[in-house]
Coordinates of C-alpha atoms in Angstrom, one line a residue:
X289 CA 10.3 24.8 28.9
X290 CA 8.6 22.0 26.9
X291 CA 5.4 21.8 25.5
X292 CA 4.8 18.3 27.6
X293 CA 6.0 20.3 30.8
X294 CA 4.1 23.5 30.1
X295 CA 0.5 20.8 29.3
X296 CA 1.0 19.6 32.8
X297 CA 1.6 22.8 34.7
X298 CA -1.6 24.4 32.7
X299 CA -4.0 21.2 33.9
X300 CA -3.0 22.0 36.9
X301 CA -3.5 25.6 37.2
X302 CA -6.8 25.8 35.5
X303 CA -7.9 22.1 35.6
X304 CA -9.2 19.6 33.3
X305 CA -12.0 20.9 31.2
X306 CA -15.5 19.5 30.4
X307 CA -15.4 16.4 28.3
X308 CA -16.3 17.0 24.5
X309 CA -18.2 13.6 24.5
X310 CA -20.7 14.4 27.9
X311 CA -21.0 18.2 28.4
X312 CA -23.6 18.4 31.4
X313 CA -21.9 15.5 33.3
X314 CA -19.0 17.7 34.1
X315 CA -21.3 20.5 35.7
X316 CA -20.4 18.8 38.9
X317 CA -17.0 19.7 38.7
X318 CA -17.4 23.4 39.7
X319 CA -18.0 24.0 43.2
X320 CA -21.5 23.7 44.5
X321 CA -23.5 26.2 45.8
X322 CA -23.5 27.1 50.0
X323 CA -26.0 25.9 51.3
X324 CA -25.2 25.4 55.3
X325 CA -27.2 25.9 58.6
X326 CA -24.8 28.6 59.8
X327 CA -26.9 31.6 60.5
X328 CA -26.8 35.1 58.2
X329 CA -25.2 38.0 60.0
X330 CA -25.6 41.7 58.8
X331 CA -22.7 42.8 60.1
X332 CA -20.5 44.0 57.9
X333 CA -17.5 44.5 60.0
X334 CA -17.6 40.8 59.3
X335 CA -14.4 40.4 56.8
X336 CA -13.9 36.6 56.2
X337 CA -17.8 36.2 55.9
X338 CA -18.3 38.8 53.5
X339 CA -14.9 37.9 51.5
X340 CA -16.0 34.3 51.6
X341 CA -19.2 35.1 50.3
X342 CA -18.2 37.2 47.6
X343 CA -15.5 34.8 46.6
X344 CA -18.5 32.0 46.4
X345 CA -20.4 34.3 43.9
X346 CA -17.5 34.9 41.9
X347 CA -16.8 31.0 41.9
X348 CA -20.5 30.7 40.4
X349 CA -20.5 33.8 37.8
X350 CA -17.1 32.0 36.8
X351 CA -19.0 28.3 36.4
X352 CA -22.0 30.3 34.7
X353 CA -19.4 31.9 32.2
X354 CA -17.6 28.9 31.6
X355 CA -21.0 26.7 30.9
X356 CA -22.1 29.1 28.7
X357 CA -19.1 29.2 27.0
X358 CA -18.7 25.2 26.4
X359 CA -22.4 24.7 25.8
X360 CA -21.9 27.4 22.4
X361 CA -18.4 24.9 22.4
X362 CA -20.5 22.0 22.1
X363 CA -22.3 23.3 19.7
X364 CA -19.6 24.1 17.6
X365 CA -18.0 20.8 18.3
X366 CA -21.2 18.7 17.0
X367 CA -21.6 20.3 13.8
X368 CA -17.9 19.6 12.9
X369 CA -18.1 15.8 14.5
X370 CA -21.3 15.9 12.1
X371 CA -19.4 17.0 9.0
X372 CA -16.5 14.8 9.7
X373 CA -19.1 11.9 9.9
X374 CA -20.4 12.8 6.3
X375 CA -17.7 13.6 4.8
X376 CA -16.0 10.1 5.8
X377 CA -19.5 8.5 4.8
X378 CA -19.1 9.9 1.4
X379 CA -15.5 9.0 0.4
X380 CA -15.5 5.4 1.5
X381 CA -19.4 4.0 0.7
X382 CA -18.0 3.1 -2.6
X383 CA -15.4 0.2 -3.0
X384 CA -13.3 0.8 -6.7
X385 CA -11.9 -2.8 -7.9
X386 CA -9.8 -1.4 -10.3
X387 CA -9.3 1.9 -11.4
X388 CA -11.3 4.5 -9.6
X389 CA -13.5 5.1 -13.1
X390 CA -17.2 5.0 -12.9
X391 CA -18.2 1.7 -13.8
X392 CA -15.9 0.1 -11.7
X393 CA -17.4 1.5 -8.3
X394 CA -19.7 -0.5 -6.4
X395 CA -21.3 0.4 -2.9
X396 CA -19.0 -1.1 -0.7
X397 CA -22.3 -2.7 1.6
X398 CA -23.1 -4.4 -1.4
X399 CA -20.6 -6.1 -2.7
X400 CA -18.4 -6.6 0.8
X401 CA -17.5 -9.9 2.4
X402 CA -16.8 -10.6 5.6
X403 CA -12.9 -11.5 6.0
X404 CA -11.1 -14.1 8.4
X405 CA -9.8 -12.1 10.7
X406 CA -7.3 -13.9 13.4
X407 CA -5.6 -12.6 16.6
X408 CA -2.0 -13.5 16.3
X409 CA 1.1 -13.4 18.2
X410 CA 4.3 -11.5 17.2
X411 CA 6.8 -14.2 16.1
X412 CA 9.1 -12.6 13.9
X413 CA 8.7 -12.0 10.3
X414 CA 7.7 -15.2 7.7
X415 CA 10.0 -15.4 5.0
X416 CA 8.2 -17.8 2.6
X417 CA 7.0 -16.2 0.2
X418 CA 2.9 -14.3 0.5
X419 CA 1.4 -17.0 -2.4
X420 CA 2.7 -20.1 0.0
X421 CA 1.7 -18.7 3.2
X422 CA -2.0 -18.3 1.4
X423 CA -1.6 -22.0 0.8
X424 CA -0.4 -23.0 4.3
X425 CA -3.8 -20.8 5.4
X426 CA -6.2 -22.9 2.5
X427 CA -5.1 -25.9 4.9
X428 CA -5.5 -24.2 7.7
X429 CA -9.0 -25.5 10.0
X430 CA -10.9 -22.2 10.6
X431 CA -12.7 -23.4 13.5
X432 CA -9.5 -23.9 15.4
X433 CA -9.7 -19.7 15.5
X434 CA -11.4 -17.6 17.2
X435 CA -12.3 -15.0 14.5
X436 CA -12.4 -10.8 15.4
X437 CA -14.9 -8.9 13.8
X438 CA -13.2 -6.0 12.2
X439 CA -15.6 -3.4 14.6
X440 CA -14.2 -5.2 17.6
X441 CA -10.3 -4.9 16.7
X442 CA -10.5 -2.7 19.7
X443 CA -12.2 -4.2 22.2
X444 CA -10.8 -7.0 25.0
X445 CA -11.4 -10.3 24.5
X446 CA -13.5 -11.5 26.7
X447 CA -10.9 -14.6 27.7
X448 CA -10.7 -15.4 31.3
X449 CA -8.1 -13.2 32.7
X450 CA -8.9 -10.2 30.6
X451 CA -9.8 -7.6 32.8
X452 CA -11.8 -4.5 32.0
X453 CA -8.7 -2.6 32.5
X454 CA -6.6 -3.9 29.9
X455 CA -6.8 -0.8 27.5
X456 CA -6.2 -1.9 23.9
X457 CA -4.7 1.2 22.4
X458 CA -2.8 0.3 19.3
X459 CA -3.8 -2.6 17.1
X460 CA -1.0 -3.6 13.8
X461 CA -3.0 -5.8 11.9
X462 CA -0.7 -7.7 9.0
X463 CA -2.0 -9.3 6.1
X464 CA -0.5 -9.9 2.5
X465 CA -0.8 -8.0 -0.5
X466 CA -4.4 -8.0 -2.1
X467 CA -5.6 -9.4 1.2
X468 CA -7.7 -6.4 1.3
X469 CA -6.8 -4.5 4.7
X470 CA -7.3 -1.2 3.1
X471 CA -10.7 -2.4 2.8
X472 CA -11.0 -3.7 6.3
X473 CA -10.2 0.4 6.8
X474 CA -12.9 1.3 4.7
X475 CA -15.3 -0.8 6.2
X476 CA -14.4 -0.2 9.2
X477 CA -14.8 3.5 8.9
X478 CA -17.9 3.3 6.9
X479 CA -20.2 1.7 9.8
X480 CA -18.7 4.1 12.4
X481 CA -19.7 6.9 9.6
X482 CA -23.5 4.9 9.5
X483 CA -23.8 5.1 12.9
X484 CA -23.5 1.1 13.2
X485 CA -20.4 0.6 15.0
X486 CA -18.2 2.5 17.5
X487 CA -20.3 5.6 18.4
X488 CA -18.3 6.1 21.4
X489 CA -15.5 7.5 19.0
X490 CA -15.5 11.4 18.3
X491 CA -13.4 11.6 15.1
X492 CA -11.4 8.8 12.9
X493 CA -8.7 10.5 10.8
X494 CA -6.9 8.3 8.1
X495 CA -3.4 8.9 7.2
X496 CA -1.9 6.4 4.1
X497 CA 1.6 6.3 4.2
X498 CA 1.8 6.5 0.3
X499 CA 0.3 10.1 0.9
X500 CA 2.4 10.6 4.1
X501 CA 5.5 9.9 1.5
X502 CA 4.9 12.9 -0.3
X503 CA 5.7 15.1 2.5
X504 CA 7.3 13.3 4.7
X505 CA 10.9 16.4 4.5
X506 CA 8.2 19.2 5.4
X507 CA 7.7 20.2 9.0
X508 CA 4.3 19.8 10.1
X509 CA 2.2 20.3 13.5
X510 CA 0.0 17.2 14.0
X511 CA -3.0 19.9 14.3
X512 CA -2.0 21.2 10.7
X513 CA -1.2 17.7 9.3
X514 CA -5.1 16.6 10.2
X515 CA -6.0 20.2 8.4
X516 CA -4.2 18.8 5.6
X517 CA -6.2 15.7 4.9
X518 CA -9.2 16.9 6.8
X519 CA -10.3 20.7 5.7
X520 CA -13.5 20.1 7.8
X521 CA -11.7 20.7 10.8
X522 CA -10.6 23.9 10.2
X523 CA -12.8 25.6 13.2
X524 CA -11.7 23.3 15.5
X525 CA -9.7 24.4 18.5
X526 CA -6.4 22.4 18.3
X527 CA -6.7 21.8 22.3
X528 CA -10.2 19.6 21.6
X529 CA -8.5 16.4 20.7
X530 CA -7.3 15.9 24.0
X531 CA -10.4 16.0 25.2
X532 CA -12.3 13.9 22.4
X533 CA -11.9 9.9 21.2
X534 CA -9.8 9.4 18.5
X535 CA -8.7 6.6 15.9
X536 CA -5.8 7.3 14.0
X537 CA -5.8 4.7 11.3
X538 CA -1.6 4.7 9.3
X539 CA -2.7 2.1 6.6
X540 CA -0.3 0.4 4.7
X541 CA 3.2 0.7 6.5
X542 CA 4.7 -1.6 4.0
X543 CA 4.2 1.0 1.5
X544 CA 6.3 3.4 3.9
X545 CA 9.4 5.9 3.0
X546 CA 9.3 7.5 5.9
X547 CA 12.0 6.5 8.6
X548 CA 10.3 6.0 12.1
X549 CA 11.9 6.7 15.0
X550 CA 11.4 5.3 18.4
X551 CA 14.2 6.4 20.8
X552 CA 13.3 9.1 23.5
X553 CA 15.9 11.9 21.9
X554 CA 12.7 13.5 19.7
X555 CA 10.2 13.5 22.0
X556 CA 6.7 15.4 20.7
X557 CA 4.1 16.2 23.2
X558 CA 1.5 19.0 21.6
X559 CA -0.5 18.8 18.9
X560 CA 0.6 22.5 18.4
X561 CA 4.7 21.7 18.3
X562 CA 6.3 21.3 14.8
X563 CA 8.3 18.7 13.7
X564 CA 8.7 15.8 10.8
X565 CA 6.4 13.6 9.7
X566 CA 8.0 10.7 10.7
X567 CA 8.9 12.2 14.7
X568 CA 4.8 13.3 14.7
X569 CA 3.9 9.2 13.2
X570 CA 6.7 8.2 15.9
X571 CA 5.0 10.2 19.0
X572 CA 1.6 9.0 18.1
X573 CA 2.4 5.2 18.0
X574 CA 4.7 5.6 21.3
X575 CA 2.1 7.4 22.7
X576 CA 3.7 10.6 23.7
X577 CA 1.2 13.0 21.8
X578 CA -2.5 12.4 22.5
X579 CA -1.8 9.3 24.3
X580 CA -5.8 9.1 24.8
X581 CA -5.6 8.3 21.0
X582 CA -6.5 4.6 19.7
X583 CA -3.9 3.7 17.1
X584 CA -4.5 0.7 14.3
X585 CA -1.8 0.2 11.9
X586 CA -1.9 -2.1 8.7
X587 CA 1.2 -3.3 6.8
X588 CA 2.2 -6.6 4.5
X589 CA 4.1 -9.3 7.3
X590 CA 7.4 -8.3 5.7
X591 CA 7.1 -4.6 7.2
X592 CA 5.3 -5.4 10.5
X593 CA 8.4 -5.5 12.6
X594 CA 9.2 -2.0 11.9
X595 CA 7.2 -1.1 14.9
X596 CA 8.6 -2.3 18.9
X597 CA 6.5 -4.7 19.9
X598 CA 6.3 -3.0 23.1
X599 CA 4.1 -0.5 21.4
X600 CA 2.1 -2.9 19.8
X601 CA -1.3 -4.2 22.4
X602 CA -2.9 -6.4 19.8
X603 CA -1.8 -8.2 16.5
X604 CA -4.2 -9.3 14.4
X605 CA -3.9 -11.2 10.8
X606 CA -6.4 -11.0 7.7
X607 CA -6.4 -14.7 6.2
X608 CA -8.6 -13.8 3.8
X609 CA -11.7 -15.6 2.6
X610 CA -12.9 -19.0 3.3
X611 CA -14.5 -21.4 1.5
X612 CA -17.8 -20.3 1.9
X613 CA -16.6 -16.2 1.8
X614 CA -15.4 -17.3 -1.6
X615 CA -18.0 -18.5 -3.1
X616 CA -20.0 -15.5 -1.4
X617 CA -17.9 -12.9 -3.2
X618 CA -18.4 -14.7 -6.7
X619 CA -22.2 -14.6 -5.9
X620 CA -22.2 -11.2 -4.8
X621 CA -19.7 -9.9 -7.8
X622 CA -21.6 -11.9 -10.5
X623 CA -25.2 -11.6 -11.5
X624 CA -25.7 -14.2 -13.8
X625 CA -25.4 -16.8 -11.0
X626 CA -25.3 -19.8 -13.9
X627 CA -21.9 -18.5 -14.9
X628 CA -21.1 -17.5 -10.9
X629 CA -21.5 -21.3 -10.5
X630 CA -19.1 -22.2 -13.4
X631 CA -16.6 -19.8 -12.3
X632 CA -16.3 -21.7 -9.0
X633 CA -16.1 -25.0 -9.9
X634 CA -13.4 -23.7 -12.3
X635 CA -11.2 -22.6 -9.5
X636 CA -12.1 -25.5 -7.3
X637 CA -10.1 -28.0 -9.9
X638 CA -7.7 -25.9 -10.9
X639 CA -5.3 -26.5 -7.4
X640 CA -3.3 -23.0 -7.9
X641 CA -6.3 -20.9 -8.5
X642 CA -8.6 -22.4 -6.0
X643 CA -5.4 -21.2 -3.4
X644 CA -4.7 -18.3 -4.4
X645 CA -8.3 -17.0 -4.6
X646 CA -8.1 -17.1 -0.5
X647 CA -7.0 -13.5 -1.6
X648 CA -9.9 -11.6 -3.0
X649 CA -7.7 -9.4 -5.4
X650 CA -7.2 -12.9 -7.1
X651 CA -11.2 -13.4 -7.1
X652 CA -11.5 -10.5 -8.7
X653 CA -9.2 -11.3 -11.5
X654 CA -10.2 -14.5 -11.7
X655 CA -14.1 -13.1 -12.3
X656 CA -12.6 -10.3 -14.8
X657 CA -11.3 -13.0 -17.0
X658 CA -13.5 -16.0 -16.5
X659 CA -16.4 -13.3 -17.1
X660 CA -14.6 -11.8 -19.9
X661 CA -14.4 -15.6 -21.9
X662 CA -16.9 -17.8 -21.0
X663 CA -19.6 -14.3 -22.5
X664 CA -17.5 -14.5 -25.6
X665 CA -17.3 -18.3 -26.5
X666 CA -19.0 -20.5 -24.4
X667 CA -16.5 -23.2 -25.9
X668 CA -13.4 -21.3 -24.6
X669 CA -10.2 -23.0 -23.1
X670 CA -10.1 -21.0 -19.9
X671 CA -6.6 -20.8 -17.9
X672 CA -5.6 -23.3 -15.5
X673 CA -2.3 -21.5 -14.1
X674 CA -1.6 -18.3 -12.5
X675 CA 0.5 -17.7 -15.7
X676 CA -2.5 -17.7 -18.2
X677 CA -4.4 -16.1 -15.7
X678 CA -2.2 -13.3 -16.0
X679 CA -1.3 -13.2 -19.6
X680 CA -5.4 -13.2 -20.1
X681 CA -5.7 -11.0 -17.6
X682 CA -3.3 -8.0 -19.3
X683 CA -4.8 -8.9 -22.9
X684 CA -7.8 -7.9 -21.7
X685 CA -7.0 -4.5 -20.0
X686 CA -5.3 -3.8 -23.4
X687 CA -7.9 -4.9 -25.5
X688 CA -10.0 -2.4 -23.6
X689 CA -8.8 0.0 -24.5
X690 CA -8.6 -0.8 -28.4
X691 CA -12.0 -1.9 -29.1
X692 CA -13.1 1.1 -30.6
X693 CA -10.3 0.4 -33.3
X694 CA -11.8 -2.8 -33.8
X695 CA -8.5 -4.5 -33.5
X696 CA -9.1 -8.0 -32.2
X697 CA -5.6 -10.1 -32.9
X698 CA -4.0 -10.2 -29.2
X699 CA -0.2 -10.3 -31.4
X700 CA -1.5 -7.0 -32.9
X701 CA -2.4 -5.5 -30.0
X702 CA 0.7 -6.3 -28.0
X703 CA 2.7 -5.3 -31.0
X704 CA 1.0 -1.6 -31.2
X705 CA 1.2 -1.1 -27.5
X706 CA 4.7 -3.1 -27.1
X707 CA 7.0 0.4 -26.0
X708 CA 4.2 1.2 -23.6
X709 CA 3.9 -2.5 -22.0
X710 CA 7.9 -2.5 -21.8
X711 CA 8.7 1.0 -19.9
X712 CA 5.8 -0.7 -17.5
X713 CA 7.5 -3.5 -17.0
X714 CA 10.7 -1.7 -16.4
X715 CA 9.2 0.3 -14.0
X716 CA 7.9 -2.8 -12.1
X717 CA 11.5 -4.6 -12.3
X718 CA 13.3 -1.5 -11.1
X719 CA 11.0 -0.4 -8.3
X720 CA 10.5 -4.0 -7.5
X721 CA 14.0 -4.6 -6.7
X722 CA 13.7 -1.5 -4.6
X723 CA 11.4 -3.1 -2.6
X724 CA 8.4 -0.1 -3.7
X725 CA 5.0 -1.2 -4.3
X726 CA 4.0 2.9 -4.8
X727 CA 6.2 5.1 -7.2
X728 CA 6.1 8.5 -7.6
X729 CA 6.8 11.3 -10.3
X730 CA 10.7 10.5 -9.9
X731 CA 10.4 7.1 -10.1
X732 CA 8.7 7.3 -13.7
X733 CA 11.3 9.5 -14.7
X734 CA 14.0 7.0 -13.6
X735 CA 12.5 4.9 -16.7
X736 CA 12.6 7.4 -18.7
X737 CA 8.1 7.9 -18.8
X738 CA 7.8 11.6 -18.8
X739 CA 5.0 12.2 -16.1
X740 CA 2.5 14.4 -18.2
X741 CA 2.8 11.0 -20.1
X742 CA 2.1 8.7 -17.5
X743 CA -1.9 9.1 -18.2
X744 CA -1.3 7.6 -21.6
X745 CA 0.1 4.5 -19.5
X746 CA -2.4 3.9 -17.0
X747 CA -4.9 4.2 -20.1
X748 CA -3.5 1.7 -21.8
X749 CA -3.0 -0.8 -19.3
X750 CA -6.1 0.5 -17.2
X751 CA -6.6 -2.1 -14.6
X752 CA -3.0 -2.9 -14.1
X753 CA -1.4 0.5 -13.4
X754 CA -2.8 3.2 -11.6
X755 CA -2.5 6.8 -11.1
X756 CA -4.4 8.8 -8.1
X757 CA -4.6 11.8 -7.0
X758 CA -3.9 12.7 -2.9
X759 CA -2.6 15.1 -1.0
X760 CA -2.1 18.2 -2.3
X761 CA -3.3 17.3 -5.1
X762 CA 0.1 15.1 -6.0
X763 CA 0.2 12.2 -7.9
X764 CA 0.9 8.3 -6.9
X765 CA 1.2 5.6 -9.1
X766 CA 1.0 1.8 -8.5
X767 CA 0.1 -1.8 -9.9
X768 CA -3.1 -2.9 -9.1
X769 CA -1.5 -6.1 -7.0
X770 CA 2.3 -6.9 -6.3
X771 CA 1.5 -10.4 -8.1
X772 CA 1.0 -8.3 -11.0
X773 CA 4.4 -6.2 -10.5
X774 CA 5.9 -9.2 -10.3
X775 CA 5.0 -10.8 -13.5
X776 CA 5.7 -7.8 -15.1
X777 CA 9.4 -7.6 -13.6
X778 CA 9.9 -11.2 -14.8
X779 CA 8.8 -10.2 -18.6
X780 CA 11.4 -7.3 -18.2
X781 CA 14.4 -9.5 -17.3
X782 CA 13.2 -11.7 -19.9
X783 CA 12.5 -8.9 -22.6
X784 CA 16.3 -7.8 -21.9
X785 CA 17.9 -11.2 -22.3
X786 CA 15.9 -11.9 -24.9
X787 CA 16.9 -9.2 -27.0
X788 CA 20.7 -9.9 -25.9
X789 CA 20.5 -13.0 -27.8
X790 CA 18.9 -13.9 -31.2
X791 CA 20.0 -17.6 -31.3
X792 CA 17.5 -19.8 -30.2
X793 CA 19.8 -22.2 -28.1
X794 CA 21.2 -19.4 -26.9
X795 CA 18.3 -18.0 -25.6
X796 CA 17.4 -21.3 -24.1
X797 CA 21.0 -21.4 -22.4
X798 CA 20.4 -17.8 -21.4
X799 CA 17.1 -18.8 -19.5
X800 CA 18.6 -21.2 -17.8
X801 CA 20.6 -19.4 -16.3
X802 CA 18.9 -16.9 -15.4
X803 CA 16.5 -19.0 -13.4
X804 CA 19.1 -20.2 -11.7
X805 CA 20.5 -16.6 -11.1
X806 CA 16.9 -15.6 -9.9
X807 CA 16.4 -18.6 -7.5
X808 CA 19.9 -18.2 -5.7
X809 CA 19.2 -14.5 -5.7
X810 CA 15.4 -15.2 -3.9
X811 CA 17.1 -17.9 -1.7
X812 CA 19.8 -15.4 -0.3
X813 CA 17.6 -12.1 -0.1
X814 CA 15.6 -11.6 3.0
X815 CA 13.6 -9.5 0.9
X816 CA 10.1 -11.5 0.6
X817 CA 9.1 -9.9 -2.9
X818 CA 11.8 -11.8 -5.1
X819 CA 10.3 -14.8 -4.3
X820 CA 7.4 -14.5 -6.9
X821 CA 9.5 -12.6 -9.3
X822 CA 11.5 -16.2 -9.3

């Protein structure tokens, strides 16, 4: 018999139980107590009274016992909704731009601004490339929207037509890379944590999919898979998310190595019942386990279809920051507000920049090295393409880390840290064509970076490659923004052709080529990352 069959059969033998969120409200439930005209009889040769009476005191010792029993329940239940709140509150008030080092975090109510969030319509995926669609969107007149605040991504629109009833039970918001959706997450999280937003909801539990990779051949229970990245839930009983409101929150599907699976042959109906990762992830978005639970999924536009849209109630689209949430972040990220100023009237003539910094991962580079030159010399040619921005951008990360060597000569410093910068780049080039934005341990050791190394790398470069710790306490390694991946790539290719060919007209013949190569290679590939790389 099946777990789904056996759920069904036990809700009706015992029936439902009290509700976690309203414990008294469900006294009424239980029978009530007799209280009818019909006369009292002392004769006890009276069976069906008697036996009807007894049965009605049993019925109330039964609704005692049971009260009792949810009441100590509830109690139980609150302190662990309570930890689960802290804990939560604790791991996401901070907002790391960068590495996750200490003078890099900020308190995310601080320093967060409020990001153009559209509801959209599934129309298949775009294939122009992330950097031109954030153009398109700098044209783009705002107040033709209607904007969602990122609390509300679950609640109905209140268009004509909408009725109450229209549940809104799984949200895939899409955005690009750098658009910051992971912080949309933590936002989102934090003011339910605060006790701003979204009280109604018991418990959110967050599941990345670049953690979710790391075990996605193991067999798991969804009850020991929450365990896993929540330990506070330990004394929970396994049969109280049924009864409780959930969020399940699977951010970043485009970073996803796990194959999802949507037919009915796998179907998973108990938070008790083992299977993969990918048939639990499956179940959950379908709706087959805890189908009470509210679902939001993020993912880069290039992944999004992965997902049915008939699983899909809501799609909604980070455009990033407007003209005024631009200059808001600047503000906010710069105290000297002299140079805030300067900064944006930089990136309002320069035409690339001021598109691109609709992303804020591209404000924050563009405040990194703007900050960075105009407090060294005032004087200072600062860049006007996305290609100086860059190469400033990585001579700074490097410089970082060789100031206490006093070394100050940016050909010095790429020519001491030139293997280093190279085995990056081939990692970025390799995984890139891949399509992998997250690598793991194998991965490095496809490029030959031996992983108790790999520290050494991320110190060097520190802004630009990352290593984190997660589940289990596993390692996962990225770039700080697929731009940045893809620059790198493009120096690989480069690098290797370069070192092919010593002649100088050769090399020039050799880079034409190869342009060409990488154009008709972007123009052919459905694969949206080789556009950049181009």
């Amino acid at each position: 018999m099946s777990h789904c069959v056996e759920r069904e059969e036990e809700e009706e033998e015992y029936g439902a139980g009290p509700s976690c969120v309203s414990m008294k409200s469900d006294q009424s439930m239980h029978n009530p107590n007799d209280f009818s005209d019909a006369a009292v009889t002392s004769d006890h040769r009276s069976v069906p009274s008697t036996s009807s009476h007894y049965q009605t005191h049993i019925r109330q010792d039964k609704a005692e016992a049971i009260w009792q029993k949810h009441s100590l329940e509830y109690g139980d239940l609150q302190k662990v909704k309570d930890q689960h709140k802290t804990n939560m509150r604790n791991k996401y008030e901070r907002l790391f731009e960068g590495m996750k080092l200490q003078g890099n975090e900020t308190l995310l109510n601080r320093i967060y601004t409020q990001l153009y969030i559209i509801e959209g319509e599934s129309e298949g995926v775009n294939e122009e490339h992330e950097v031109l669609q954030m153009e398109k969107t700098a044209r783009t007149k705002y107040s033709q929207d209607t904007p969602i605040y990122c609390n509300d991504i679950f609640k109905s629109s209140p268009e004509p037509g909408c009725e109450e009833k229209d549940q809104i039970k799984t949200v895939l918001t899409k955005g690009i890379a750098g658009i910051r959706k992971t912080v949309s997450v933590q936002k989102f999280i934090l003011d339910w944590a605060e006790g701003k937003a979204n009280q109604d909801v018991d418990f959110m539990f967050v599941l990345p999919f670049r953690e979710l990779n790391l075990i996605r051949d193991h067999q798991y229970s969804l009850h020991r898979l929450l365990l896993d990245f929540h330990p506070e839930l330990q004394d929970l009983d396994s049969k109280i998310y049924e009864e409780c409101k959930v969020v399940f929150i699977f951010d970043g599907l485009d970073e996803s190595r796990i194959t999802l699976m949507f037919s009915d042959d796998q179907k998973v109906c108990d938070v008790t019942e083992t299977s993969s990762v990918g048939v639990l992830m499956s179940n959950l978005m379908k709706g087959e386990l805890l189908p009470s639970a509210l679902i939001w999924i993020t993912s880069r536009p290039a992944a999004a279809n992965q997902i049915p849209s008939k699983y899909i109630n809501r799609l909604t689209e980070i455009q990033g920051f407007n003209e005024t949430q631009k200059e808001e972040y600047f503000r906010k990220k710069i105290s000297d507000q002299h140079q805030a100023s300067r900064i944006i009237s930089h990136n309002r003539r320069a035409r690339s920049l001021h598109i691109v910094c609709h992303i804020p991962v591209f404000c924050w580079i563009s405040s990194t090295v703007l900050q960075k030159l105009l407090k060294e010399d005032l004087s200072a040619e600062i860049p006007q393409t996305l290609t100086e921005m860059y190469i400033h951008f990585l001579l700074i990360q490097i410089n970082m880390r060789n100031q206490k060597y006093e070394e100050r000569d940016p050909e010095k410093l790429l020519q001491s840290n030139r293997e280093v910068i190279v085995k990056l780049a081939e990692v970025a080039f390799k995984q890139l064509m891949k399509g992998n934005v997250m690598f793991y341990e194998e991965d490095l050791n496809e490029s030959s970076i031996d992983v108790n190394d790999a520290s050494v790398y991320s110190g060097i470069c520190t802004e630009i490659f990352k290593e984190e710790s997660v589940i289990h306490q596993r390692k996962v390694y990225s770039f700080i923004h697929l731009s940045v991946q893809e620059v790198l790539a493009a120096f690989y290719v480069f690098h290797y052709y370069a070192m092919m060919h010593t002649d100088k007209l050769q090399i020039c013949d050799m880079m034409d080529n190869l342009h060409r190569d990488a154009v008709d290679k972007a123009l052919k590939s459905a694969h949206i990352d080789y556009h950049c790389f181009s």
